Amino acid sequence: MLLIGLSLGLGAGFVMHRSNYCVAGMFRDLFLFRSLLKLRTLWLLVVISMVLFEAAAQLALLPSYPFPLIGSASLANLIGGFFFGVGMVLAGGCVAGTLYKMGAGSTLSAVAFVGLIAGSALYAEFHPWWVSVVAATTVFQGKVTVAEILGITPLPLVIAVTLVSSYYFRRWHRQGGWTRASLTPGSLQPWKAALLLCLTGLTSYLLIGMPLGITTGFAKIAGYLESVICSTHLLGLAYFKTLPLDYRLPMSGRRLLGGPGPQLDAIALIQLPVIIGIVLGGTLSAGLLKEFRLQVKLPWRQYLSAAAGGVVMGLASRMASGCNIWHLLGGLPILAAQSVLFLAGLLPGAWIGSLLVSRVVIR
């Protein structure tokens, strides 16, 4: 399982670096430059993943549907999505973008990464209260996907979304709306990256039992650090005692438990290798392109923005029960209600983040 996670992360980090594929950049380009190119590829990624996941489900290849760690929607997903949108734009990268850019030598992304860990630790301080907010605002208790809420199978929804999307995909193809004009040698078109990431997500679902996820891994790193720095305080934090992951590994049927606490468990075996792999994928890609370089002399406002964005993003990923990778590349393709609300919050959050960047950070 360690090798699988490392390989998936390595492949994803390499592909994302080669294509500069980052959700933060997609929404930033929309609000600052009115560019839709990268967002179109995100739509493509979601729809193709939706088709692949449903095909695998129809063939009885998926170990579970819906997958572990995703539950009923609540207001927390909307609020968390909003703050995540603000944070990722301020940080200059989403959670995966932060990792592969850090691997390629970005000191701003390294600062944002530290912020992600700090934000994850900060969430633990008010976790019990937030759990009560989630419980009070949960809707359609026991139902995870839009199909379950409507009382139908997912197939009709998948067909409808695919047909509507295909019309626009074909239209953009005729208009040349998929291709980025200026590419440096060795770069990858974003639409090709989207297709490769679809396969990465499906492989993760088939072999590990769920799509890619990394932010509980950030919380676990925070737990490890806190156990060294202030172990007594850690013992009083309920969040680090939770075990939200309880499932059976598809390949062996072995029961696995995991949570954010500083212990070797399923989260450590699944998510930490993916995190390391994405960083190394960015390093490998940058090294082969001879683009690896440390950029240190940057305006202090950019460092402050990266740090603040990382903290907000780490905090929001815990509030929303997942990050953009988990919700947009995993939950949205199965039309999980949590992920739909996350996206609904992400849009205005990214807009606010873009305003802050344009008026405060780079003024």
mmCIF file of C-alpha atoms in Angstrom:
data_model
loop_
_atom_site.group_PDB
_atom_site.id
_atom_site.type_symbol
_atom_site.label_atom_id
_atom_site.label_comp_id
_atom_site.label_asym_id
_atom_site.label_seq_id
_atom_site.Cartn_x
_atom_site.Cartn_y
_atom_site.Cartn_z
ATOM 1 C CA MET A 1 0.000 0.000 0.000
ATOM 2 C CA LEU A 2 2.921 2.329 0.686
ATOM 3 C CA LEU A 3 4.262 1.740 -2.812
ATOM 4 C CA ILE A 4 0.834 2.299 -4.377
ATOM 5 C CA GLY A 5 0.356 5.623 -2.584
ATOM 6 C CA LEU A 6 3.884 6.766 -3.411
ATOM 7 C CA SER A 7 3.461 5.822 -7.086
ATOM 8 C CA LEU A 8 0.090 7.559 -7.382
ATOM 9 C CA GLY A 9 1.459 10.697 -5.744
ATOM 10 C CA LEU A 10 4.602 10.657 -7.876
ATOM 11 C CA GLY A 11 2.578 10.360 -11.072
ATOM 12 C CA ALA A 12 0.110 13.052 -10.031
ATOM 13 C CA GLY A 13 2.844 15.471 -8.954
ATOM 14 C CA PHE A 14 4.771 14.946 -12.193
ATOM 15 C CA VAL A 15 1.704 15.474 -14.383
ATOM 16 C CA MET A 16 0.477 18.512 -12.466
ATOM 17 C CA HIS A 17 3.880 20.189 -12.600
ATOM 18 C CA ARG A 18 4.270 19.540 -16.330
ATOM 19 C CA SER A 19 0.879 21.126 -17.005
ATOM 20 C CA ASN A 20 0.882 23.714 -14.175
ATOM 21 C CA TYR A 21 -2.377 22.066 -13.098
ATOM 22 C CA CYS A 22 -3.640 23.770 -9.954
ATOM 23 C CA VAL A 23 -7.217 24.446 -8.870
ATOM 24 C CA ALA A 24 -6.212 27.720 -7.205
ATOM 25 C CA GLY A 25 -4.824 28.948 -10.512
ATOM 26 C CA MET A 26 -7.999 27.929 -12.318
ATOM 27 C CA PHE A 27 -10.254 30.089 -10.173
ATOM 28 C CA ARG A 28 -7.688 32.894 -9.912
ATOM 29 C CA ASP A 29 -7.466 33.041 -13.723
ATOM 30 C CA LEU A 30 -11.255 33.157 -13.924
ATOM 31 C CA PHE A 31 -11.664 36.083 -11.556
ATOM 32 C CA LEU A 32 -8.504 38.057 -12.365
ATOM 33 C CA PHE A 33 -8.029 37.396 -16.090
ATOM 34 C CA ARG A 34 -11.458 36.106 -17.187
ATOM 35 C CA SER A 35 -9.772 32.962 -18.524
ATOM 36 C CA LEU A 36 -11.793 29.728 -18.580
ATOM 37 C CA LEU A 37 -9.259 27.368 -20.185
ATOM 38 C CA LYS A 38 -8.104 25.605 -17.022
ATOM 39 C CA LEU A 39 -11.591 25.498 -15.513
ATOM 40 C CA ARG A 40 -12.808 23.700 -18.631
ATOM 41 C CA THR A 41 -10.230 21.005 -18.001
ATOM 42 C CA LEU A 42 -11.468 20.665 -14.414
ATOM 43 C CA TRP A 43 -14.981 20.132 -15.771
ATOM 44 C CA LEU A 44 -13.546 17.540 -18.156
ATOM 45 C CA LEU A 45 -11.769 15.802 -15.275
ATOM 46 C CA VAL A 46 -14.938 15.645 -13.179
ATOM 47 C CA VAL A 47 -17.127 14.323 -16.007
ATOM 48 C CA ILE A 48 -14.647 11.689 -17.220
ATOM 49 C CA SER A 49 -14.074 10.573 -13.619
ATOM 50 C CA MET A 50 -17.849 10.384 -13.191
ATOM 51 C CA VAL A 51 -18.117 8.076 -16.202
ATOM 52 C CA LEU A 52 -15.169 5.931 -15.088
ATOM 53 C CA PHE A 53 -16.427 5.589 -11.510
ATOM 54 C CA GLU A 54 -19.937 4.689 -12.667
ATOM 55 C CA ALA A 55 -18.615 2.187 -15.215
ATOM 56 C CA ALA A 56 -16.498 0.566 -12.509
ATOM 57 C CA ALA A 57 -19.528 0.469 -10.204
ATOM 58 C CA GLN A 58 -21.690 -1.150 -12.887
ATOM 59 C CA LEU A 59 -18.985 -3.782 -13.400
ATOM 60 C CA ALA A 60 -18.840 -4.397 -9.621
ATOM 61 C CA LEU A 61 -15.181 -3.354 -9.518
ATOM 62 C CA LEU A 62 -15.506 -0.733 -6.796
ATOM 63 C CA PRO A 63 -14.965 -2.004 -3.239
ATOM 64 C CA SER A 64 -17.531 0.461 -1.852
ATOM 65 C CA TYR A 65 -19.901 3.089 -3.213
ATOM 66 C CA PRO A 66 -19.928 5.744 -1.876
ATOM 67 C CA PHE A 67 -16.358 5.481 -0.620
ATOM 68 C CA PRO A 68 -15.194 5.794 3.033
ATOM 69 C CA LEU A 69 -14.747 9.130 4.834
ATOM 70 C CA ILE A 70 -17.568 10.880 2.994
ATOM 71 C CA GLY A 71 -20.925 11.406 4.669
ATOM 72 C CA SER A 72 -24.098 13.446 4.659
ATOM 73 C CA ALA A 73 -23.905 17.103 3.685
ATOM 74 C CA SER A 74 -24.056 19.963 6.154
ATOM 75 C CA LEU A 75 -23.574 23.707 6.284
ATOM 76 C CA ALA A 76 -19.999 22.957 7.331
ATOM 77 C CA ASN A 77 -19.151 21.888 3.782
ATOM 78 C CA LEU A 78 -20.375 25.202 2.388
ATOM 79 C CA ILE A 79 -18.578 27.298 5.007
ATOM 80 C CA GLY A 80 -15.415 25.220 4.785
ATOM 81 C CA GLY A 81 -15.478 25.438 0.992
ATOM 82 C CA PHE A 82 -15.720 29.229 1.182
ATOM 83 C CA PHE A 83 -12.705 29.606 3.447
ATOM 84 C CA PHE A 84 -10.793 27.011 1.448
ATOM 85 C CA GLY A 85 -11.358 29.108 -1.685
ATOM 86 C CA VAL A 86 -10.000 32.205 0.044
ATOM 87 C CA GLY A 87 -7.016 30.309 1.422
ATOM 88 C CA MET A 88 -5.931 28.528 -1.751
ATOM 89 C CA VAL A 89 -5.804 31.754 -3.780
ATOM 90 C CA LEU A 90 -3.879 33.579 -1.046
ATOM 91 C CA ALA A 91 -1.487 30.629 -0.745
ATOM 92 C CA GLY A 92 -0.839 30.605 -4.487
ATOM 93 C CA GLY A 93 -1.805 26.957 -4.807
ATOM 94 C CA CYS A 94 -4.306 24.328 -3.722
ATOM 95 C CA VAL A 95 -3.141 21.518 -1.444
ATOM 96 C CA ALA A 96 -1.671 19.476 -4.313
ATOM 97 C CA GLY A 97 -0.364 22.577 -6.084
ATOM 98 C CA THR A 98 1.428 23.609 -2.906
ATOM 99 C CA LEU A 99 3.136 20.211 -2.738
ATOM 100 C CA TYR A 100 4.363 19.903 -6.318
ATOM 101 C CA LYS A 101 5.453 23.550 -6.443
ATOM 102 C CA MET A 102 7.353 23.069 -3.191
ATOM 103 C CA GLY A 103 9.006 20.046 -4.753
ATOM 104 C CA ALA A 104 10.043 22.217 -7.695
ATOM 105 C CA GLY A 105 11.768 24.690 -5.374
ATOM 106 C CA SER A 106 9.077 27.263 -4.542
ATOM 107 C CA THR A 107 9.819 28.817 -1.159
ATOM 108 C CA LEU A 108 6.369 30.442 -1.150
ATOM 109 C CA SER A 109 4.800 26.996 -1.422
ATOM 110 C CA ALA A 110 7.055 25.735 1.372
ATOM 111 C CA VAL A 111 5.735 28.552 3.562
ATOM 112 C CA ALA A 112 2.165 27.679 2.537
ATOM 113 C CA PHE A 113 2.864 24.034 3.445
ATOM 114 C CA VAL A 114 3.917 25.058 6.950
ATOM 115 C CA GLY A 115 0.707 27.077 7.110
ATOM 116 C CA LEU A 116 -1.319 24.021 6.092
ATOM 117 C CA ILE A 117 0.140 22.056 8.997
ATOM 118 C CA ALA A 118 -0.467 24.949 11.392
ATOM 119 C CA GLY A 119 -4.057 25.374 10.199
ATOM 120 C CA SER A 120 -4.710 21.670 10.683
ATOM 121 C CA ALA A 121 -3.386 21.915 14.244
ATOM 122 C CA LEU A 122 -5.493 25.011 14.884
ATOM 123 C CA TYR A 123 -8.663 23.164 13.904
ATOM 124 C CA ALA A 124 -8.091 20.633 16.684
ATOM 125 C CA GLU A 125 -8.545 23.423 19.238
ATOM 126 C CA PHE A 126 -12.246 23.877 18.421
ATOM 127 C CA HIS A 127 -13.083 20.494 16.898
ATOM 128 C CA PRO A 128 -15.754 19.548 19.515
ATOM 129 C CA TRP A 129 -17.661 22.780 18.874
ATOM 130 C CA TRP A 130 -17.444 22.344 15.100
ATOM 131 C CA VAL A 131 -18.776 18.797 15.404
ATOM 132 C CA SER A 132 -21.855 20.255 17.092
ATOM 133 C CA VAL A 133 -22.249 22.726 14.200
ATOM 134 C CA VAL A 134 -22.030 19.861 11.713
ATOM 135 C CA ALA A 135 -24.609 17.828 13.639
ATOM 136 C CA ALA A 136 -27.021 20.762 13.886
ATOM 137 C CA THR A 137 -26.819 21.635 10.180
ATOM 138 C CA THR A 138 -26.680 18.191 8.560
ATOM 139 C CA VAL A 139 -29.328 17.629 5.902
ATOM 140 C CA PHE A 140 -30.615 14.365 4.402
ATOM 141 C CA GLN A 141 -29.142 12.332 7.246
ATOM 142 C CA GLY A 142 -27.812 8.979 6.074
ATOM 143 C CA LYS A 143 -27.831 9.968 2.401
ATOM 144 C CA VAL A 144 -24.500 10.787 0.785
ATOM 145 C CA THR A 145 -25.076 11.366 -2.925
ATOM 146 C CA VAL A 146 -27.578 13.392 -4.922
ATOM 147 C CA ALA A 147 -28.877 10.110 -6.363
ATOM 148 C CA GLU A 148 -29.589 8.772 -2.864
ATOM 149 C CA ILE A 149 -31.373 12.001 -1.952
ATOM 150 C CA LEU A 150 -33.539 11.729 -5.083
ATOM 151 C CA GLY A 151 -34.136 8.021 -4.487
ATOM 152 C CA ILE A 152 -32.751 6.924 -7.866
ATOM 153 C CA THR A 153 -29.689 5.108 -9.151
ATOM 154 C CA PRO A 154 -26.684 7.238 -10.193
ATOM 155 C CA LEU A 155 -26.766 6.086 -13.833
ATOM 156 C CA PRO A 156 -29.473 8.494 -15.129
ATOM 157 C CA LEU A 157 -27.691 11.452 -13.546
ATOM 158 C CA VAL A 158 -24.348 10.379 -14.991
ATOM 159 C CA ILE A 159 -25.884 10.040 -18.462
ATOM 160 C CA ALA A 160 -27.579 13.448 -18.213
ATOM 161 C CA VAL A 161 -24.431 15.234 -17.030
ATOM 162 C CA THR A 162 -22.340 13.499 -19.690
ATOM 163 C CA LEU A 163 -24.693 14.409 -22.538
ATOM 164 C CA VAL A 164 -24.923 18.072 -21.546
ATOM 165 C CA SER A 165 -21.174 18.282 -20.972
ATOM 166 C CA SER A 166 -20.401 16.593 -24.299
ATOM 167 C CA TYR A 167 -22.225 19.367 -26.141
ATOM 168 C CA TYR A 168 -20.003 22.023 -24.579
ATOM 169 C CA PHE A 169 -16.850 19.919 -24.881
ATOM 170 C CA ARG A 170 -17.417 19.512 -28.622
ATOM 171 C CA ARG A 171 -18.207 23.206 -28.995
ATOM 172 C CA TRP A 172 -14.988 24.241 -27.235
ATOM 173 C CA HIS A 173 -13.038 21.764 -29.358
ATOM 174 C CA ARG A 174 -14.306 23.412 -32.537
ATOM 175 C CA GLN A 175 -13.379 26.834 -31.149
ATOM 176 C CA GLY A 176 -9.898 25.698 -30.115
ATOM 177 C CA GLY A 177 -10.813 26.275 -26.499
ATOM 178 C CA TRP A 178 -8.910 23.300 -25.093
ATOM 179 C CA THR A 179 -5.378 24.181 -26.139
ATOM 180 C CA ARG A 180 -2.988 26.532 -24.409
ATOM 181 C CA ALA A 181 -1.157 28.508 -27.087
ATOM 182 C CA SER A 182 2.249 29.168 -25.525
ATOM 183 C CA LEU A 183 3.900 26.073 -24.107
ATOM 184 C CA THR A 184 7.546 25.619 -23.160
ATOM 185 C CA PRO A 185 9.295 22.429 -24.357
ATOM 186 C CA GLY A 186 8.304 19.471 -22.198
ATOM 187 C CA SER A 187 5.073 21.038 -20.989
ATOM 188 C CA LEU A 188 1.784 19.166 -21.052
ATOM 189 C CA GLN A 189 -1.540 20.517 -22.259
ATOM 190 C CA PRO A 190 -3.938 20.868 -19.282
ATOM 191 C CA TRP A 191 -6.637 18.729 -20.919
ATOM 192 C CA LYS A 192 -4.170 15.855 -21.240
ATOM 193 C CA ALA A 193 -3.246 16.288 -17.586
ATOM 194 C CA ALA A 194 -6.939 16.124 -16.685
ATOM 195 C CA LEU A 195 -7.315 12.769 -18.446
ATOM 196 C CA LEU A 196 -4.223 11.348 -16.753
ATOM 197 C CA LEU A 197 -5.473 12.516 -13.354
ATOM 198 C CA CYS A 198 -8.800 10.776 -14.044
ATOM 199 C CA LEU A 199 -6.912 7.504 -14.427
ATOM 200 C CA THR A 200 -4.937 8.236 -11.259
ATOM 201 C CA GLY A 201 -8.149 8.762 -9.303
ATOM 202 C CA LEU A 202 -9.725 5.587 -10.665
ATOM 203 C CA THR A 203 -6.601 3.558 -9.873
ATOM 204 C CA SER A 204 -6.639 4.865 -6.309
ATOM 205 C CA TYR A 205 -10.327 3.987 -5.951
ATOM 206 C CA LEU A 206 -9.807 0.449 -7.277
ATOM 207 C CA LEU A 207 -6.619 -0.416 -5.374
ATOM 208 C CA ILE A 208 -6.915 1.570 -2.141
ATOM 209 C CA GLY A 209 -10.698 1.755 -1.882
ATOM 210 C CA MET A 210 -11.130 5.527 -2.226
ATOM 211 C CA PRO A 211 -9.988 8.394 -4.475
ATOM 212 C CA LEU A 212 -6.924 10.455 -3.614
ATOM 213 C CA GLY A 213 -6.989 12.380 -0.359
ATOM 214 C CA ILE A 214 -4.185 14.100 1.538
ATOM 215 C CA THR A 215 -5.378 16.644 4.098
ATOM 216 C CA THR A 216 -5.997 14.240 6.977
ATOM 217 C CA GLY A 217 -2.343 13.413 6.381
ATOM 218 C CA PHE A 218 -1.498 17.076 7.020
ATOM 219 C CA ALA A 219 -3.420 16.877 10.292
ATOM 220 C CA LYS A 220 -1.467 13.752 11.198
ATOM 221 C CA ILE A 221 1.824 15.582 10.580
ATOM 222 C CA ALA A 222 0.530 18.341 12.867
ATOM 223 C CA GLY A 223 -0.262 15.686 15.467
ATOM 224 C CA TYR A 224 3.245 14.214 15.222
ATOM 225 C CA LEU A 225 4.822 17.645 15.694
ATOM 226 C CA GLU A 226 2.515 18.536 18.575
ATOM 227 C CA SER A 227 3.324 15.243 20.308
ATOM 228 C CA VAL A 228 6.981 16.278 20.320
ATOM 229 C CA ILE A 229 6.542 19.956 21.181
ATOM 230 C CA CYS A 230 3.657 19.822 23.671
ATOM 231 C CA SER A 231 2.548 16.245 24.260
ATOM 232 C CA THR A 232 0.529 17.123 27.374
ATOM 233 C CA HIS A 233 -1.636 19.557 25.412
ATOM 234 C CA LEU A 234 -2.096 16.977 22.652
ATOM 235 C CA LEU A 235 -3.584 14.492 25.115
ATOM 236 C CA GLY A 236 -6.419 16.910 25.846
ATOM 237 C CA LEU A 237 -7.444 17.373 22.214
ATOM 238 C CA ALA A 238 -10.362 15.154 21.209
ATOM 239 C CA TYR A 239 -9.717 15.576 17.480
ATOM 240 C CA PHE A 240 -6.469 13.628 17.553
ATOM 241 C CA LYS A 241 -8.242 10.714 19.249
ATOM 242 C CA THR A 242 -10.828 10.259 16.494
ATOM 243 C CA LEU A 243 -10.686 7.334 14.057
ATOM 244 C CA PRO A 244 -12.933 8.378 11.145
ATOM 245 C CA LEU A 245 -11.515 5.778 8.762
ATOM 246 C CA ASP A 246 -12.770 2.232 9.297
ATOM 247 C CA TYR A 247 -12.873 0.042 6.206
ATOM 248 C CA ARG A 248 -11.463 -3.062 4.561
ATOM 249 C CA LEU A 249 -8.607 -2.911 2.072
ATOM 250 C CA PRO A 250 -9.827 -4.080 -1.371
ATOM 251 C CA MET A 251 -6.777 -6.204 -2.140
ATOM 252 C CA SER A 252 -6.708 -8.244 1.071
ATOM 253 C CA GLY A 253 -9.957 -7.592 2.931
ATOM 254 C CA ARG A 254 -7.912 -6.542 5.945
ATOM 255 C CA ARG A 255 -9.690 -4.126 8.285
ATOM 256 C CA LEU A 256 -7.929 -0.783 8.585
ATOM 257 C CA LEU A 257 -8.503 2.045 11.048
ATOM 258 C CA GLY A 258 -7.107 5.540 10.807
ATOM 259 C CA GLY A 259 -7.342 9.101 12.034
ATOM 260 C CA PRO A 260 -5.403 12.332 12.470
ATOM 261 C CA GLY A 261 -3.638 11.264 15.664
ATOM 262 C CA PRO A 262 0.142 10.715 15.788
ATOM 263 C CA GLN A 263 0.111 6.958 15.373
ATOM 264 C CA LEU A 264 0.976 4.575 12.557
ATOM 265 C CA ASP A 265 -2.389 3.662 11.059
ATOM 266 C CA ALA A 266 -4.287 3.515 7.772
ATOM 267 C CA ILE A 267 -4.109 7.286 7.201
ATOM 268 C CA ALA A 268 -0.335 7.183 7.644
ATOM 269 C CA LEU A 269 -0.045 4.251 5.242
ATOM 270 C CA ILE A 270 -2.367 5.740 2.613
ATOM 271 C CA GLN A 271 -2.038 9.526 2.632
ATOM 272 C CA LEU A 272 1.520 10.248 3.768
ATOM 273 C CA PRO A 273 3.064 8.334 0.818
ATOM 274 C CA VAL A 274 0.804 10.276 -1.568
ATOM 275 C CA ILE A 275 1.980 13.568 -0.028
ATOM 276 C CA ILE A 276 5.628 12.554 -0.366
ATOM 277 C CA GLY A 277 5.004 11.305 -3.899
ATOM 278 C CA ILE A 278 3.453 14.580 -5.091
ATOM 279 C CA VAL A 279 6.436 16.539 -3.750
ATOM 280 C CA LEU A 280 8.892 14.159 -5.423
ATOM 281 C CA GLY A 281 6.875 14.240 -8.652
ATOM 282 C CA GLY A 282 7.284 18.010 -8.785
ATOM 283 C CA THR A 283 11.010 17.665 -8.037
ATOM 284 C CA LEU A 284 11.489 15.035 -10.746
ATOM 285 C CA SER A 285 9.605 17.022 -13.376
ATOM 286 C CA ALA A 286 11.417 20.269 -12.566
ATOM 287 C CA GLY A 287 14.770 18.491 -12.517
ATOM 288 C CA LEU A 288 14.257 16.878 -15.919
ATOM 289 C CA LEU A 289 13.210 20.239 -17.361
ATOM 290 C CA LYS A 290 16.159 21.927 -15.607
ATOM 291 C CA GLU A 291 13.671 24.273 -13.953
ATOM 292 C CA PHE A 292 14.395 23.446 -10.309
ATOM 293 C CA ARG A 293 15.375 26.629 -8.509
ATOM 294 C CA LEU A 294 14.910 28.178 -5.092
ATOM 295 C CA GLN A 295 13.266 31.592 -5.225
ATOM 296 C CA VAL A 296 13.959 33.349 -1.943
ATOM 297 C CA LYS A 297 14.086 37.081 -2.685
ATOM 298 C CA LEU A 298 10.398 37.805 -2.992
ATOM 299 C CA PRO A 299 8.234 40.619 -1.559
ATOM 300 C CA TRP A 300 7.292 40.152 2.085
ATOM 301 C CA ARG A 301 3.618 40.534 1.188
ATOM 302 C CA GLN A 302 3.805 37.353 -0.890
ATOM 303 C CA TYR A 303 5.325 35.395 1.991
ATOM 304 C CA LEU A 304 2.686 36.711 4.367
ATOM 305 C CA SER A 305 -0.052 35.832 1.876
ATOM 306 C CA ALA A 306 1.331 32.312 1.427
ATOM 307 C CA ALA A 307 1.507 31.746 5.186
ATOM 308 C CA ALA A 308 -1.976 33.122 5.859
ATOM 309 C CA GLY A 309 -3.438 31.246 2.902
ATOM 310 C CA GLY A 310 -1.872 27.998 4.061
ATOM 311 C CA VAL A 311 -3.288 28.374 7.573
ATOM 312 C CA VAL A 312 -6.772 29.194 6.276
ATOM 313 C CA MET A 313 -6.638 26.345 3.760
ATOM 314 C CA GLY A 314 -5.513 23.808 6.369
ATOM 315 C CA LEU A 315 -8.207 24.958 8.781
ATOM 316 C CA ALA A 316 -10.905 24.960 6.093
ATOM 317 C CA SER A 317 -10.043 21.479 4.835
ATOM 318 C CA ARG A 318 -10.822 20.110 8.306
ATOM 319 C CA MET A 319 -13.994 22.190 8.591
ATOM 320 C CA ALA A 320 -15.227 20.961 5.192
ATOM 321 C CA SER A 321 -14.239 17.309 5.751
ATOM 322 C CA GLY A 322 -11.824 17.425 2.837
ATOM 323 C CA CYS A 323 -9.915 19.562 0.375
ATOM 324 C CA ASN A 324 -10.282 20.335 -3.328
ATOM 325 C CA ILE A 325 -8.617 17.050 -4.313
ATOM 326 C CA TRP A 326 -10.993 15.010 -2.160
ATOM 327 C CA HIS A 327 -14.177 16.866 -3.068
ATOM 328 C CA LEU A 328 -13.628 17.925 -6.692
ATOM 329 C CA LEU A 329 -11.685 14.917 -7.973
ATOM 330 C CA GLY A 330 -13.375 12.309 -5.774
ATOM 331 C CA GLY A 331 -16.691 13.433 -4.311
ATOM 332 C CA LEU A 332 -18.041 15.503 -7.187
ATOM 333 C CA PRO A 333 -17.710 12.648 -9.732
ATOM 334 C CA ILE A 334 -20.107 10.566 -7.610
ATOM 335 C CA LEU A 335 -22.249 13.678 -7.038
ATOM 336 C CA ALA A 336 -21.700 13.605 -3.284
ATOM 337 C CA ALA A 337 -23.844 16.318 -1.695
ATOM 338 C CA GLN A 338 -20.933 17.308 0.562
ATOM 339 C CA SER A 339 -18.810 18.021 -2.497
ATOM 340 C CA VAL A 340 -21.552 19.958 -4.285
ATOM 341 C CA LEU A 341 -21.813 22.282 -1.265
ATOM 342 C CA PHE A 342 -18.020 22.509 -1.055
ATOM 343 C CA LEU A 343 -17.902 23.726 -4.669
ATOM 344 C CA ALA A 344 -20.731 26.179 -4.006
ATOM 345 C CA GLY A 345 -18.669 27.714 -1.201
ATOM 346 C CA LEU A 346 -15.375 27.501 -3.084
ATOM 347 C CA LEU A 347 -16.505 29.831 -5.893
ATOM 348 C CA PRO A 348 -17.248 32.964 -3.812
ATOM 349 C CA GLY A 349 -14.278 32.175 -1.577
ATOM 350 C CA ALA A 350 -11.900 32.123 -4.542
ATOM 351 C CA TRP A 351 -13.415 35.411 -5.739
ATOM 352 C CA ILE A 352 -12.738 37.048 -2.364
ATOM 353 C CA GLY A 353 -9.227 35.583 -2.376
ATOM 354 C CA SER A 354 -8.593 36.979 -5.860
ATOM 355 C CA LEU A 355 -9.711 40.437 -4.737
ATOM 356 C CA LEU A 356 -7.332 40.294 -1.775
ATOM 357 C CA VAL A 357 -4.439 39.211 -3.995
ATOM 358 C CA SER A 358 -5.033 41.930 -6.580
ATOM 359 C CA ARG A 359 -5.671 44.762 -4.112
ATOM 360 C CA VAL A 360 -3.395 43.902 -1.200
ATOM 361 C CA VAL A 361 -0.736 41.321 -2.066
ATOM 362 C CA ILE A 362 0.472 42.495 -5.491
ATOM 363 C CA ARG A 363 -0.505 46.144 -5.379
#
